[in-house]
Tab-separated table of C-alpha atoms and ligand atoms in Angstrom:
chain	number	residue	atom	x	y	z
A	1	UNK	CA	116.028	109.313	123.797
A	2	UNK	CA	114.212	106.395	122.194
A	3	UNK	CA	117.105	103.976	122.683
A	4	UNK	CA	117.282	104.690	126.440
A	5	UNK	CA	113.521	104.305	126.681
A	6	UNK	CA	113.647	100.906	124.965
A	7	UNK	CA	116.571	99.675	127.032
A	8	UNK	CA	114.766	100.727	130.251
A	9	UNK	CA	111.599	99.072	129.032
A	10	UNK	CA	113.441	95.760	128.436
A	11	UNK	CA	115.116	96.044	131.844
A	12	UNK	CA	111.709	96.631	133.521
A	13	UNK	CA	109.534	94.206	131.600
A	14	UNK	CA	111.721	91.810	129.632
A	15	UNK	CA	112.368	91.403	125.903
A	16	UNK	CA	110.177	93.005	123.241
A	17	UNK	CA	108.813	91.183	120.214
A	18	UNK	CA	109.420	92.827	116.830
A	19	UNK	CA	105.896	94.322	116.629
A	20	UNK	CA	106.296	96.052	120.012
A	21	UNK	CA	109.746	97.271	119.034
A	22	UNK	CA	108.385	98.684	115.737
A	23	UNK	CA	105.415	100.307	117.521
A	24	UNK	CA	107.704	102.034	120.056
A	25	UNK	CA	110.259	103.130	117.394
A	26	UNK	CA	107.636	104.506	115.002
A	27	UNK	CA	104.708	105.632	117.152
A	28	UNK	CA	105.795	106.233	120.755
A	29	UNK	CA	104.053	109.579	121.361
A	30	UNK	CA	107.085	111.673	122.415
A	31	UNK	CA	110.045	110.115	120.559
A	32	UNK	CA	108.518	107.869	117.872
A	33	UNK	CA	109.898	108.284	114.340
A	34	UNK	CA	106.659	109.399	112.699
A	35	UNK	CA	105.570	111.427	115.720
A	36	UNK	CA	108.500	113.815	115.713
A	37	UNK	CA	109.697	114.493	112.192
A	38	UNK	CA	109.124	114.989	108.503
A	39	UNK	CA	111.103	112.055	107.055
A	40	UNK	CA	110.220	112.571	103.329
A	41	UNK	CA	112.239	113.767	100.375
A	42	UNK	CA	115.918	114.318	99.554
A	43	UNK	CA	116.655	115.971	102.889
A	44	UNK	CA	114.885	113.177	104.775
A	45	UNK	CA	115.192	109.405	104.897
A	46	UNK	CA	113.086	108.201	101.958
A	47	UNK	CA	110.971	109.417	99.001
A	48	UNK	CA	107.510	108.136	98.220
A	49	UNK	CA	105.822	108.199	94.789
A	50	UNK	CA	103.719	111.352	95.403
A	51	UNK	CA	106.859	113.141	96.581
A	52	UNK	CA	108.637	112.177	93.348
A	53	UNK	CA	106.207	113.714	90.889
A	54	UNK	CA	102.707	115.212	90.719
A	55	UNK	CA	101.923	112.547	88.035
A	56	UNK	CA	101.337	109.908	90.663
A	57	UNK	CA	98.650	111.847	92.514
A	58	UNK	CA	97.116	112.954	89.204
A	59	UNK	CA	96.705	109.336	88.065
A	60	UNK	CA	95.173	108.371	91.400
A	61	UNK	CA	92.870	111.373	90.914
A	62	UNK	CA	91.751	110.030	87.541
A	63	UNK	CA	91.053	106.671	89.234
A	64	UNK	CA	88.938	108.450	91.853
A	65	UNK	CA	86.940	110.330	89.178
A	66	UNK	CA	86.292	107.144	87.193
A	67	UNK	CA	85.059	105.340	90.262
A	68	UNK	CA	82.940	108.273	91.444
A	69	UNK	CA	81.206	108.195	88.043
A	70	UNK	CA	80.724	104.422	88.280
A	71	UNK	CA	79.181	104.916	91.695
A	72	UNK	CA	76.570	107.175	90.025
A	73	UNK	CA	78.245	110.544	90.833
A	74	UNK	CA	77.102	110.557	94.484
A	75	UNK	CA	76.526	113.984	96.034
A	76	UNK	CA	78.211	114.000	98.461
A	77	UNK	CA	80.805	111.250	98.768
A	78	UNK	CA	83.614	110.663	101.266
A	79	UNK	CA	87.217	110.811	99.930
A	80	UNK	CA	89.529	109.284	102.515
A	81	UNK	CA	93.290	108.944	102.594
A	82	UNK	CA	94.941	106.672	105.149
A	83	UNK	CA	98.486	107.540	106.157
A	84	UNK	CA	98.855	110.765	104.144
A	85	UNK	CA	102.462	111.694	105.016
A	86	UNK	CA	102.928	115.307	103.957
A	87	UNK	CA	99.480	115.501	102.312
A	88	UNK	CA	101.046	115.689	98.823
A	89	UNK	CA	99.018	112.835	97.326
A	90	UNK	CA	95.729	114.349	98.457
A	91	UNK	CA	96.772	117.770	97.224
A	92	UNK	CA	97.474	116.369	93.746
A	93	UNK	CA	94.277	114.279	93.734
A	94	UNK	CA	92.155	117.305	94.678
A	95	UNK	CA	93.785	119.508	92.051
A	96	UNK	CA	92.988	116.848	89.471
A	97	UNK	CA	89.376	116.597	90.585
A	98	UNK	CA	89.072	120.379	90.390
A	99	UNK	CA	90.485	120.525	86.888
A	100	UNK	CA	89.021	117.366	85.336
A	101	UNK	CA	85.614	117.033	87.039
A	102	UNK	CA	84.742	119.993	89.200
A	103	UNK	CA	81.429	118.490	90.415
A	104	UNK	CA	83.347	115.525	91.794
A	105	UNK	CA	85.629	117.927	93.644
A	106	UNK	CA	82.683	120.004	94.925
A	107	UNK	CA	81.041	116.892	96.376
A	108	UNK	CA	84.096	115.389	98.089
A	109	UNK	CA	84.067	115.329	101.852
A	110	UNK	CA	87.758	114.793	102.507
A	111	UNK	CA	89.086	112.861	105.530
A	112	UNK	CA	92.717	112.247	106.384
A	113	UNK	CA	93.379	109.269	108.711
A	114	UNK	CA	96.692	110.141	110.370
A	115	UNK	CA	98.226	108.854	113.589
A	116	UNK	CA	100.973	111.506	113.883
A	117	UNK	CA	100.085	114.989	115.208
A	118	UNK	CA	103.348	116.290	113.727
A	119	UNK	CA	102.490	115.085	110.194
A	120	UNK	CA	98.894	116.258	110.647
A	121	UNK	CA	100.131	119.828	111.086
A	122	UNK	CA	102.215	119.538	107.858
A	123	UNK	CA	99.123	118.111	106.023
A	124	UNK	CA	97.077	121.092	107.262
A	125	UNK	CA	99.529	123.486	105.635
A	126	UNK	CA	99.683	121.445	102.402
A	127	UNK	CA	95.864	121.414	102.117
A	128	UNK	CA	95.337	124.962	103.249
A	129	UNK	CA	93.498	125.885	100.010
A	130	UNK	CA	90.791	123.262	100.433
A	131	UNK	CA	87.669	123.479	102.588
A	132	UNK	CA	85.870	120.501	103.942
A	133	UNK	CA	88.935	118.512	105.074
A	134	UNK	CA	88.751	116.652	108.380
A	135	UNK	CA	91.323	114.666	110.339
A	136	UNK	CA	91.035	111.598	112.534
A	137	UNK	CA	93.435	109.006	113.826
A	138	UNK	CA	90.895	106.170	113.505
A	139	UNK	CA	88.785	105.427	110.448
A	140	UNK	CA	86.054	104.043	112.675
A	141	UNK	CA	85.406	107.511	114.072
A	142	UNK	CA	84.175	108.750	110.682
A	143	UNK	CA	80.401	108.734	110.103
A	144	UNK	CA	80.168	107.421	106.567
A	145	UNK	CA	76.683	108.567	105.538
A	146	UNK	CA	77.489	108.383	101.789
A	147	UNK	CA	79.641	106.262	99.471
A	148	UNK	CA	83.378	106.110	100.259
A	149	UNK	CA	86.470	106.177	98.108
A	150	UNK	CA	89.579	105.392	100.197
A	151	UNK	CA	93.203	105.603	99.065
A	152	UNK	CA	96.396	104.562	100.909
A	153	UNK	CA	99.921	104.766	99.516
A	154	UNK	CA	102.729	103.195	101.562
A	155	UNK	CA	100.647	103.008	104.705
A	156	UNK	CA	100.279	99.220	104.993
A	157	UNK	CA	104.068	98.790	105.121
A	158	UNK	CA	104.210	100.926	108.273
A	159	UNK	CA	102.174	98.509	110.428
A	160	UNK	CA	104.156	96.511	112.973
A	161	UNK	CA	104.712	92.789	112.288
A	162	UNK	CA	105.724	89.869	114.455
A	163	UNK	CA	108.378	87.462	113.183
A	164	UNK	CA	108.825	83.742	113.751
A	165	UNK	CA	111.790	81.454	112.849
A	166	UNK	CA	111.386	77.721	112.255
A	167	UNK	CA	113.523	75.649	114.669
A	168	UNK	CA	113.712	72.002	115.630
A	169	UNK	CA	111.272	72.812	118.450
A	170	UNK	CA	108.659	74.448	116.245
A	171	UNK	CA	108.436	78.145	115.505
A	172	UNK	CA	110.113	80.568	117.928
A	173	UNK	CA	109.365	84.274	117.951
A	174	UNK	CA	112.094	86.740	117.178
A	175	UNK	CA	112.549	89.004	120.159
A	176	UNK	CA	114.830	91.912	121.107
A	177	UNK	CA	116.761	91.677	124.306
A	178	UNK	CA	119.812	93.267	125.953
A	179	UNK	CA	123.216	91.818	125.467
A	180	UNK	CA	125.813	93.729	127.532
A	181	UNK	CA	123.442	96.692	127.461
A	182	UNK	CA	123.170	96.560	123.648
A	183	UNK	CA	119.978	95.712	121.745
A	184	UNK	CA	120.256	92.327	120.081
A	185	UNK	CA	118.029	89.695	118.508
A	186	UNK	CA	117.176	86.439	120.315
A	187	UNK	CA	114.384	83.850	120.041
A	188	UNK	CA	111.561	83.214	122.476
A	189	UNK	CA	111.587	80.221	124.807
A	190	UNK	CA	107.968	79.645	123.839
A	191	UNK	CA	107.193	77.600	120.677
A	192	UNK	CA	104.386	78.441	118.276
A	193	UNK	CA	102.550	76.297	115.746
A	194	UNK	CA	101.528	77.471	112.336
A	195	UNK	CA	99.268	75.244	110.268
A	196	UNK	CA	99.545	74.638	106.539
A	197	UNK	CA	103.089	75.885	106.176
A	198	UNK	CA	106.640	74.746	106.734
A	199	UNK	CA	108.211	78.061	105.778
A	200	UNK	CA	111.553	78.834	107.427
A	201	UNK	CA	110.454	82.321	108.402
A	202	UNK	CA	107.006	83.833	108.975
A	203	UNK	CA	105.770	87.358	109.461
A	204	UNK	CA	102.351	87.999	110.990
A	205	UNK	CA	100.250	91.111	110.704
A	206	UNK	CA	97.914	91.682	113.686
A	207	UNK	CA	97.993	95.488	113.500
A	208	UNK	CA	97.468	95.628	109.714
A	209	UNK	CA	94.667	93.053	109.968
A	210	UNK	CA	92.901	95.162	112.610
A	211	UNK	CA	93.190	98.186	110.334
A	212	UNK	CA	91.974	96.388	107.210
A	213	UNK	CA	89.028	94.905	109.091
A	214	UNK	CA	88.021	98.365	110.286
A	215	UNK	CA	88.213	99.594	106.670
A	216	UNK	CA	86.025	96.739	105.565
A	217	UNK	CA	83.565	97.288	108.403
A	218	UNK	CA	83.378	101.040	107.937
A	219	UNK	CA	82.771	101.182	104.202
A	220	UNK	CA	79.148	100.197	103.475
A	221	UNK	CA	79.324	101.310	99.832
A	222	UNK	CA	82.506	102.173	97.937
A	223	UNK	CA	86.048	101.030	97.487
A	224	UNK	CA	89.565	101.143	98.938
A	225	UNK	CA	92.787	101.317	96.948
A	226	UNK	CA	96.130	100.363	98.437
A	227	UNK	CA	99.506	100.869	96.805
A	228	UNK	CA	102.695	99.482	98.350
A	229	UNK	CA	105.899	97.614	98.013
A	230	UNK	CA	105.088	93.937	98.398
A	231	UNK	CA	104.657	90.365	97.326
A	232	UNK	CA	102.115	87.568	97.523
A	233	UNK	CA	103.457	85.846	100.665
A	234	UNK	CA	105.123	86.727	103.945
A	235	UNK	CA	107.645	83.924	104.163
A	236	UNK	CA	110.768	85.992	104.583
A	237	UNK	CA	112.335	88.508	106.907
A	238	UNK	CA	111.294	91.760	105.194
A	239	UNK	CA	111.851	94.193	108.032
A	240	UNK	CA	114.236	97.001	107.045
A	241	UNK	CA	115.405	100.280	108.422
A	242	UNK	CA	116.098	103.319	106.254
A	243	UNK	CA	118.013	106.421	107.175
A	244	UNK	CA	119.176	109.136	104.738
A	245	UNK	CA	118.093	106.893	101.825
A	246	UNK	CA	120.358	104.039	102.990
A	247	UNK	CA	119.490	100.684	104.531
A	248	UNK	CA	120.772	100.596	108.104
A	249	UNK	CA	120.727	98.096	110.918
A	250	UNK	CA	117.228	97.732	112.416
A	251	UNK	CA	118.534	97.849	115.977
A	252	UNK	CA	121.107	100.621	115.562
A	253	UNK	CA	119.091	103.784	115.842
A	254	UNK	CA	115.600	103.123	117.232
A	255	UNK	CA	113.278	106.058	116.600
A	256	UNK	CA	115.820	107.646	114.301
A	257	UNK	CA	115.300	105.458	111.210
A	258	UNK	CA	112.174	104.437	109.285
A	259	UNK	CA	111.147	100.837	109.819
A	260	UNK	CA	109.052	99.097	107.111
A	261	UNK	CA	108.141	95.644	105.887
A	262	UNK	CA	107.020	94.340	102.521
A	263	UNK	CA	103.247	94.053	102.307
A	264	UNK	CA	101.930	90.510	101.993
A	265	UNK	CA	99.233	91.184	99.423
A	266	UNK	CA	98.014	87.595	99.610
A	267	UNK	CA	97.123	88.249	103.235
A	268	UNK	CA	95.490	91.586	102.410
A	269	UNK	CA	93.391	89.877	99.671
A	270	UNK	CA	92.410	87.140	102.130
A	271	UNK	CA	91.137	89.681	104.622
A	272	UNK	CA	89.059	91.511	102.020
A	273	UNK	CA	87.841	88.270	100.414
A	274	UNK	CA	85.715	88.396	97.304
A	275	UNK	CA	85.371	91.726	95.473
A	276	UNK	CA	89.163	92.158	95.562
A	277	UNK	CA	91.010	93.159	92.418
A	278	UNK	CA	94.750	92.760	92.016
A	279	UNK	CA	97.384	93.058	93.193
A	280	UNK	CA	98.463	94.434	89.864
A	281	UNK	CA	101.762	96.114	89.007
A	282	UNK	CA	101.995	99.818	89.671
A	283	UNK	CA	103.387	100.390	86.174
A	284	UNK	CA	100.353	98.697	84.639
A	285	UNK	CA	97.910	100.601	86.839
A	286	UNK	CA	99.492	103.998	86.093
A	287	UNK	CA	99.648	103.305	82.382
A	288	UNK	CA	95.972	102.365	82.365
A	289	UNK	CA	95.210	105.666	84.089
A	290	UNK	CA	96.927	107.527	81.218
A	291	UNK	CA	100.287	108.361	82.686
A	292	UNK	CA	102.189	108.273	79.364
A	293	UNK	CA	99.807	110.813	77.825
A	294	UNK	CA	99.892	113.191	80.770
A	295	UNK	CA	103.701	112.720	81.075
A	296	UNK	CA	104.175	113.746	77.430
A	297	UNK	CA	102.339	117.029	78.067
A	298	UNK	CA	104.287	117.767	81.233
A	299	UNK	CA	107.600	116.954	79.534
A	300	UNK	CA	106.772	119.321	76.669
A	301	UNK	CA	106.497	122.150	79.154
A	302	UNK	CA	109.670	121.544	81.118
A	303	UNK	CA	113.326	121.806	80.299
A	304	UNK	CA	116.820	121.380	81.766
A	305	UNK	CA	117.236	119.733	85.149
A	306	UNK	CA	113.539	119.864	85.846
A	307	UNK	CA	112.880	117.813	82.685
A	308	UNK	CA	115.644	115.310	83.574
A	309	UNK	CA	114.202	114.882	87.073
A	310	UNK	CA	110.734	114.355	85.686
A	311	UNK	CA	112.025	111.807	83.182
A	312	UNK	CA	113.828	109.968	85.963
A	313	UNK	CA	110.689	109.940	88.129
A	314	UNK	CA	108.540	108.591	85.281
A	315	UNK	CA	111.084	105.826	84.590
A	316	UNK	CA	111.199	104.914	88.302
A	317	UNK	CA	107.435	104.795	88.614
A	318	UNK	CA	106.661	102.614	85.610
A	319	UNK	CA	109.720	100.617	84.658
A	320	UNK	CA	109.407	96.877	85.616
A	321	UNK	CA	112.875	96.801	87.167
A	322	UNK	CA	111.876	99.687	89.427
A	323	UNK	CA	108.669	100.636	91.239
A	324	UNK	CA	106.711	99.577	88.105
A	325	UNK	CA	106.525	95.968	89.194
A	326	UNK	CA	108.029	96.050	92.710
A	327	UNK	CA	105.036	98.158	93.829
A	328	UNK	CA	101.569	96.587	93.661
A	329	UNK	CA	98.041	97.999	93.628
A	330	UNK	CA	95.104	96.275	95.202
A	331	UNK	CA	91.441	97.349	95.281
A	332	UNK	CA	88.566	96.106	97.341
A	333	UNK	CA	85.084	97.256	96.690
A	334	UNK	CA	81.706	96.560	98.210
A	335	UNK	CA	79.288	94.197	96.520
A	336	UNK	CA	77.690	95.638	93.395
A	337	UNK	CA	80.217	98.406	92.740
A	338	UNK	CA	81.283	98.196	89.056
A	339	UNK	CA	84.924	97.279	88.344
A	340	UNK	CA	87.214	100.247	89.011
A	341	UNK	CA	89.701	101.165	86.271
A	342	UNK	CA	93.304	99.972	86.294
A	343	UNK	CA	92.838	96.257	86.918
A	344	UNK	CA	92.433	93.177	84.828
A	345	UNK	CA	89.343	91.340	86.065
A	346	UNK	CA	91.151	88.483	87.649
A	347	UNK	CA	91.780	87.569	91.237
A	348	UNK	CA	95.495	87.202	91.897
A	349	UNK	CA	96.457	87.881	88.303
B	401	SAM	C1	105.537	105.904	104.675
B	401	SAM	S1	104.429	107.134	105.160
B	401	SAM	C2	103.505	107.316	103.621
B	401	SAM	C3	103.041	108.683	103.424
B	401	SAM	C4	102.241	109.027	102.166
B	401	SAM	N1	101.147	108.145	101.956
B	401	SAM	C5	103.123	109.089	100.929
B	401	SAM	O1	102.951	108.293	100.080
B	401	SAM	O2	103.985	109.969	100.867
B	401	SAM	C6	103.272	106.377	106.256
B	401	SAM	C7	102.173	107.295	106.759
B	401	SAM	O3	101.220	106.502	107.448
B	401	SAM	C8	100.969	107.074	108.734
B	401	SAM	N2	100.454	106.000	109.596
B	401	SAM	C9	101.159	104.929	109.993
B	401	SAM	N3	100.381	104.099	110.741
B	401	SAM	C10	99.169	104.667	110.759
B	401	SAM	C11	97.938	104.250	111.310
B	401	SAM	N4	97.804	103.159	112.077
B	401	SAM	N5	96.871	105.069	111.115
B	401	SAM	C12	96.982	106.174	110.369
B	401	SAM	N6	98.129	106.622	109.837
B	401	SAM	C13	99.223	105.857	110.024
B	401	SAM	C14	102.293	107.732	109.079
B	401	SAM	O4	102.217	108.645	110.106
B	401	SAM	C15	102.596	108.373	107.722
B	401	SAM	O5	101.799	109.524	107.491
């Protein structure tokens, strides 16, 4: 069991920092949370936007088509999704491409970047109807010989973070140790210095930074779109554990609960630098993509509980008190690519 493995690891090698704890809990090959289960949906631990309604993937599909046209309708182009979960978002995107712009669909070389072999097998079933789909666990393994459009929903929040607490002796790292054989938080003996801040609490993002830099290095022409729960800074303890749609103690059930953090979009924008658009609110982005129009058509054709569920999902996606402004959308594109749809042309609007 994951808990025994972590306890033994601490006994053998000493306390873990939060990033190492997250990595083990989520991605340890035999027991890690994402490596062993399908956590999505009502029967699982959490629900993501594409699992709530097909509208989400359809609107991302419209964004892809618009950008493909702005790129000059390249034949072929690479359509990449990072962290595809069950494959539902890509399924809805591809259906939209097929229906709205079949030449865009026909020219898409699809790549799914997935770290979990278990989720990869679910994605293979979901995308069974589509040819020309390839999988990799590392974006740098893909040979991008044509323009690239990359999408990633709720993938950045799954990267391990380190955490630091301000003390009288400088910043100390939050670590996980054993207290009477139970996992508990402590702080490192070692002190750290952070420049240009006196925040009480700091999260750092080595794993996400490595991933974003590989996205930036790999895409010679094209764009990347990231959608996630987040804010503009990382000056808070945002680590949370979710099990059966409830917040639970981070240390209670390692490997048995999802662990996420809020994405620091200011940091993401700093890594990408110029040519970054957003972050903008998810509600704004989806509305710009035409969600209300498409929603009206879908609602006309549904009734009863299905209609109520659809209405609830639409409300959740676009209302400012819900995902509409809690979720953000950020786009980075290479020099010279025209502005993609869905953003106001300001940096850090
Ligand atoms: C919270 S799920 C989001 C799934 C999906 N995008 C959705 O919206 O339903 C995170 C996904 O990212 C994958 N993942 C996490 N870290 C990854 C990494 N370093 N490289 C590729 N995939 C990763 C997980 O296995 C999982 O498929």
